[in-house]
């Protein structure tokens, strides 16, 4: 069982606000690609948000701004009222392709953040606890190439979580996994969320995944992106916090979201069927 002594983010922290955010990229031809256009968002502490929208609409750009990996052209993003200016361990990041260091074993990968922050000695036990939390006991000495995609993604989750982030930013973290592993990982993520109370902001292409997981879904428009609609998912959660995937409420919400995305089967990629 998961030990309850695990360091956890303080309750009530992890609120993100974005006020009038715009982000442009200078292109080589001198023109500017506007990725985000006067975007506003308010994400409550401990909330599970999914961002959904057509490819290239600015979802990753928004996540990178929250991560502090790039700065908005205008507007301010805050974490618990503090403007975000640079990356920080209180905002963990997990990408579609696990970005584990290939030359470090799983234990060393997960301990990496604690070591660079010089807090490893004090939190050594956390490494073992998080390895356990994501179900990788016995794989401490394995190297990333020896793990399956799902296991590597769980190691990436543990590597972010060991730093006790208030916010976990997930950029299509399950996109590369097969359907079965993907569903297991969704439950894994829900379990971690329930256990830790971390604010979750997850980009996904998969409408069903968004409904299964989130408290609210931000539906983004094609570039330059804004949040077109915010959908509160009012369908009750099961014991594992997930929702019954074939209930009539689930299916109704799914077709509503597909409609908002202006699904025609021609203009959008087939990923929206999934
Ligand atoms: N570093 C960058 N330099 C130039 N253009 C970029 C950069 N990052 C993203 N863009 C552009 O911004 C738009 C939004 O990209 P992105 O946020 O990656 O979309 P999404 O994640 O929704 O698929 C795209 O047109 C993309 O080409
Ligand atoms: Mg993206």
Coordinates of C-alpha atoms and ligand atoms in Angstrom, one line a residue:
X1 CA 0.0 0.0 0.0
X2 CA 1.0 3.6 -0.5
X3 CA 2.6 5.1 2.6
X4 CA 0.7 8.0 3.9
X5 CA 3.8 9.9 5.0
X6 CA 4.6 10.8 1.3
X7 CA 5.2 14.5 1.1
X8 CA 2.1 16.2 -0.4
X9 CA 1.4 19.6 -1.8
X10 CA -0.4 21.8 0.7
X11 CA -4.2 21.7 0.2
X12 CA -5.6 24.8 -1.4
X13 CA -2.4 25.5 -3.4
X14 CA -1.9 25.1 -7.1
X15 CA -4.3 27.6 -8.6
X16 CA -3.4 28.9 -12.0
X17 CA -4.7 32.0 -13.6
X18 CA -4.1 33.3 -17.1
X19 CA -5.1 36.8 -17.9
X20 CA -5.3 38.1 -21.4
X21 CA -2.5 35.9 -22.7
X22 CA -1.2 36.2 -26.2
X23 CA 1.7 34.4 -27.7
X24 CA 3.3 35.0 -31.1
X25 CA 6.2 33.3 -32.7
X26 CA 8.4 35.2 -35.2
X27 CA 8.8 33.2 -38.4
X28 CA 11.9 33.3 -40.6
X29 CA 9.9 35.2 -43.3
X30 CA 9.4 38.0 -40.7
X31 CA 5.7 37.3 -40.2
X32 CA 4.4 36.3 -36.8
X33 CA 2.4 33.2 -36.0
X34 CA -0.1 34.0 -33.3
X35 CA -0.5 30.8 -31.3
X36 CA -2.7 32.2 -28.5
X37 CA -5.0 35.2 -28.7
X38 CA -6.2 37.0 -25.6
X39 CA -6.7 33.8 -23.6
X40 CA -8.2 33.8 -20.1
X41 CA -8.3 30.9 -17.8
X42 CA -8.8 30.2 -14.1
X43 CA -7.8 26.7 -12.8
X44 CA -8.7 26.0 -9.2
X45 CA -6.3 24.3 -6.8
X46 CA -6.6 20.6 -7.0
X47 CA -8.7 20.6 -10.1
X48 CA -8.3 18.2 -13.1
X49 CA -8.5 20.1 -16.3
X50 CA -8.2 18.7 -19.8
X51 CA -7.4 20.9 -22.8
X52 CA -8.7 19.7 -26.1
X53 CA -8.6 21.2 -29.5
X54 CA -7.4 20.8 -33.1
X55 CA -3.8 20.1 -33.8
X56 CA -1.6 23.2 -33.9
X57 CA -4.1 25.3 -32.0
X58 CA -1.8 26.3 -29.2
X59 CA -2.3 23.7 -26.5
X60 CA 1.3 22.8 -26.0
X61 CA 2.2 26.5 -26.2
X62 CA -0.2 27.2 -23.3
X63 CA 1.3 24.4 -21.3
X64 CA 4.8 25.6 -21.9
X65 CA 3.8 29.1 -20.7
X66 CA 2.5 27.6 -17.5
X67 CA 5.7 25.5 -17.2
X68 CA 7.7 28.8 -17.6
X69 CA 9.6 27.3 -20.6
X70 CA 8.6 30.3 -22.6
X71 CA 7.0 33.7 -21.9
X72 CA 3.8 35.2 -23.2
X73 CA 4.1 38.0 -25.6
X74 CA 1.5 39.8 -23.5
X75 CA -0.6 39.0 -20.4
X76 CA 0.3 37.3 -17.1
X77 CA 0.1 33.7 -15.9
X78 CA 0.2 33.2 -12.1
X79 CA 0.5 30.3 -9.8
X80 CA -1.0 31.0 -6.4
X81 CA -1.0 34.7 -7.3
X82 CA 2.7 34.7 -8.1
X83 CA 3.6 35.5 -11.8
X84 CA 5.3 32.6 -13.5
X85 CA 8.6 33.7 -14.9
X86 CA 10.7 30.5 -15.2
X87 CA 10.5 26.8 -14.9
X88 CA 10.2 25.4 -11.3
X89 CA 9.9 22.0 -9.7
X90 CA 6.5 23.0 -8.2
X91 CA 5.2 22.6 -11.8
X92 CA 6.0 19.1 -13.0
X93 CA 5.9 18.4 -16.7
X94 CA 5.3 15.1 -18.5
X95 CA 5.4 14.9 -22.3
X96 CA 4.0 12.4 -24.8
X97 CA 7.4 10.7 -25.2
X98 CA 9.0 9.9 -21.9
X99 CA 12.0 12.2 -21.6
X100 CA 14.0 10.0 -19.3
X101 CA 17.7 10.2 -19.4
X102 CA 18.9 7.1 -21.2
X103 CA 22.2 6.9 -19.4
X104 CA 20.6 6.8 -15.9
X105 CA 18.7 3.9 -14.5
X106 CA 15.1 4.3 -13.4
X107 CA 16.0 5.0 -9.8
X108 CA 18.6 7.6 -10.8
X109 CA 16.1 9.2 -13.2
X110 CA 13.5 9.5 -10.5
X111 CA 16.0 10.8 -8.0
X112 CA 17.4 13.3 -10.5
X113 CA 15.3 16.4 -9.4
X114 CA 16.0 15.8 -5.7
X115 CA 19.7 15.6 -6.4
X116 CA 20.0 18.7 -8.5
X117 CA 18.0 20.5 -5.8
X118 CA 20.4 19.1 -3.2
X119 CA 17.5 17.7 -1.1
X120 CA 18.1 14.0 -2.0
X121 CA 19.4 13.0 1.5
X122 CA 16.3 14.4 3.2
X123 CA 13.9 12.9 0.7
X124 CA 15.6 9.6 -0.2
X125 CA 12.6 7.6 1.1
X126 CA 10.3 9.5 -1.3
X127 CA 12.2 8.0 -4.3
X128 CA 11.3 4.5 -3.1
X129 CA 7.8 5.5 -2.2
X130 CA 7.1 7.0 -5.7
X131 CA 8.6 4.0 -7.4
X132 CA 6.1 2.0 -5.5
X133 CA 3.3 4.5 -6.1
X134 CA 3.7 4.0 -9.9
X135 CA 4.2 0.3 -9.6
X136 CA 7.8 0.1 -10.7
X137 CA 9.2 -1.9 -7.7
X138 CA 11.9 -4.2 -8.9
X139 CA 12.8 -2.0 -12.0
X140 CA 15.0 0.5 -10.1
X141 CA 18.2 -0.8 -11.8
X142 CA 16.6 -1.1 -15.3
X143 CA 17.4 1.5 -18.0
X144 CA 14.7 3.4 -19.9
X145 CA 15.2 1.3 -23.1
X146 CA 14.4 -1.8 -21.1
X147 CA 10.9 -0.6 -20.2
X148 CA 7.7 -0.7 -22.1
X149 CA 6.1 2.6 -23.2
X150 CA 3.6 2.5 -20.3
X151 CA 6.3 1.8 -17.7
X152 CA 8.5 4.5 -19.0
X153 CA 5.6 6.9 -18.9
X154 CA 5.0 5.9 -15.2
X155 CA 8.6 6.5 -14.5
X156 CA 8.2 10.0 -16.0
X157 CA 5.2 10.6 -13.8
X158 CA 7.2 9.5 -10.7
X159 CA 10.1 11.7 -11.7
X160 CA 7.8 14.7 -11.8
X161 CA 5.9 13.8 -8.7
X162 CA 8.9 13.2 -6.5
X163 CA 9.5 16.9 -6.4
X164 CA 6.1 17.3 -4.8
X165 CA 4.7 19.6 -7.5
X166 CA 1.5 21.7 -6.9
X167 CA 0.7 21.4 -10.5
X168 CA 1.3 18.5 -13.0
X169 CA 1.3 19.5 -16.6
X170 CA 0.7 16.6 -18.9
X171 CA 1.1 17.1 -22.7
X172 CA -0.6 14.2 -24.4
X173 CA 1.2 11.8 -22.0
X174 CA -0.7 8.8 -23.2
X175 CA -0.8 9.6 -26.9
X176 CA 1.8 7.0 -27.8
X177 CA 0.3 4.1 -25.8
X178 CA -1.9 1.3 -27.0
X179 CA -5.6 1.5 -26.0
X180 CA -5.4 -1.0 -23.2
X181 CA -2.2 0.5 -21.6
X182 CA -3.8 3.9 -22.1
X183 CA -6.9 3.0 -20.1
X184 CA -4.8 1.6 -17.3
X185 CA -2.7 4.7 -17.2
X186 CA -5.8 6.9 -17.0
X187 CA -6.7 5.1 -13.9
X188 CA -3.2 5.4 -12.6
X189 CA -3.3 9.1 -13.2
X190 CA -6.6 9.4 -11.4
X191 CA -5.3 7.4 -8.5
X192 CA -2.3 9.7 -8.1
X193 CA -4.6 12.7 -8.4
X194 CA -6.9 11.4 -5.7
X195 CA -4.1 10.4 -3.5
X196 CA -2.1 13.7 -3.8
X197 CA -4.6 16.5 -4.7
X198 CA -2.2 17.9 -7.3
X199 CA -3.7 20.3 -9.8
X200 CA -3.7 18.5 -13.2
X201 CA -3.6 20.2 -16.5
X202 CA -3.6 17.7 -19.3
X203 CA -3.6 18.1 -23.1
X204 CA -5.3 15.3 -25.0
X205 CA -6.6 14.6 -28.4
X206 CA -9.0 12.1 -27.1
X207 CA -12.5 13.4 -26.2
X208 CA -13.3 10.2 -24.3
X209 CA -10.2 10.5 -22.2
X210 CA -11.1 14.1 -21.4
X211 CA -14.6 13.1 -20.2
X212 CA -13.3 10.1 -18.3
X213 CA -10.7 12.2 -16.4
X214 CA -11.5 15.8 -15.9
X215 CA -13.6 18.1 -13.7
X216 CA -13.7 20.6 -16.5
X217 CA -12.8 20.5 -20.2
X218 CA -11.4 23.5 -21.9
X219 CA -12.2 23.3 -25.6
X220 CA -9.9 25.4 -27.7
X221 CA -10.5 26.9 -31.1
X222 CA -8.2 26.6 -34.1
X223 CA -5.2 29.0 -34.0
X224 CA -5.0 31.7 -32.8
X225 CA -6.5 29.9 -29.9
X226 CA -8.8 31.0 -27.2
X227 CA -10.8 28.8 -24.9
X228 CA -14.0 28.4 -27.0
X229 CA -16.0 26.7 -24.3
X230 CA -15.6 25.4 -20.8
X231 CA -17.5 22.2 -20.1
X232 CA -18.0 21.1 -16.5
X233 CA -18.2 17.4 -16.5
X234 CA -21.1 16.8 -14.1
X235 CA -21.2 13.0 -14.6
X236 CA -20.6 11.2 -11.3
X237 CA -17.3 9.4 -10.8
X238 CA -16.8 5.8 -9.9
X239 CA -14.7 4.5 -7.1
X240 CA -11.5 4.8 -9.1
X241 CA -12.6 8.4 -9.9
X242 CA -13.1 7.5 -13.6
X243 CA -16.5 7.6 -15.3
X244 CA -18.5 4.9 -16.9
X245 CA -17.5 5.1 -20.5
X246 CA -20.7 3.9 -22.1
X247 CA -23.3 5.7 -20.0
X248 CA -25.8 7.8 -22.0
X249 CA -24.6 11.0 -20.2
X250 CA -21.0 10.1 -21.3
X251 CA -22.0 9.6 -24.9
X252 CA -24.2 12.7 -25.0
X253 CA -21.4 14.9 -23.7
X254 CA -19.0 13.3 -26.2
X255 CA -21.2 14.3 -29.2
X256 CA -21.7 17.8 -27.7
X257 CA -17.9 18.2 -27.6
X258 CA -17.4 16.8 -31.1
X259 CA -20.0 19.4 -32.3
X260 CA -18.2 22.2 -30.6
X261 CA -15.0 21.0 -32.3
X262 CA -17.0 21.4 -35.5
X263 CA -16.4 17.8 -36.3
X264 CA -17.2 17.0 -39.9
X265 CA -15.0 14.0 -40.4
X266 CA -13.1 16.0 -43.1
X267 CA -11.5 18.9 -41.5
X268 CA -10.3 17.2 -38.4
X269 CA -8.0 14.2 -38.0
X270 CA -9.5 10.8 -37.3
X271 CA -8.1 11.0 -33.8
X272 CA -11.3 12.6 -32.8
X273 CA -13.2 9.4 -33.4
X274 CA -11.3 7.7 -30.6
Ligands
LIG1 N1 8.8 27.5 -30.9 C1 8.0 27.8 -31.9 N2 8.4 28.5 -32.9 C2 7.6 28.9 -33.9 N3 6.3 28.5 -34.0 C3 5.8 27.7 -33.0 C4 6.6 27.3 -31.9 N4 5.9 26.6 -31.0 C5 4.7 26.5 -31.6 N5 4.6 27.2 -32.7 C6 3.4 27.4 -33.6 O1 2.3 27.7 -32.8 C7 1.2 27.0 -33.1 C8 0.6 26.2 -32.0 O2 1.5 25.2 -31.7 P1 1.3 24.1 -30.5 O3 1.1 24.9 -29.2 O4 2.4 23.2 -30.5 O5 -0.1 23.4 -30.9 P2 -0.8 22.1 -30.3 O6 -0.1 21.7 -29.1 O7 -2.2 22.6 -30.0 O8 -0.9 21.1 -31.4 C9 1.5 26.2 -34.3 O9 1.2 26.9 -35.5 C10 3.0 26.0 -34.2 O10 3.6 25.9 -35.5
LIG2 MG1 0.9 19.9 -28.8

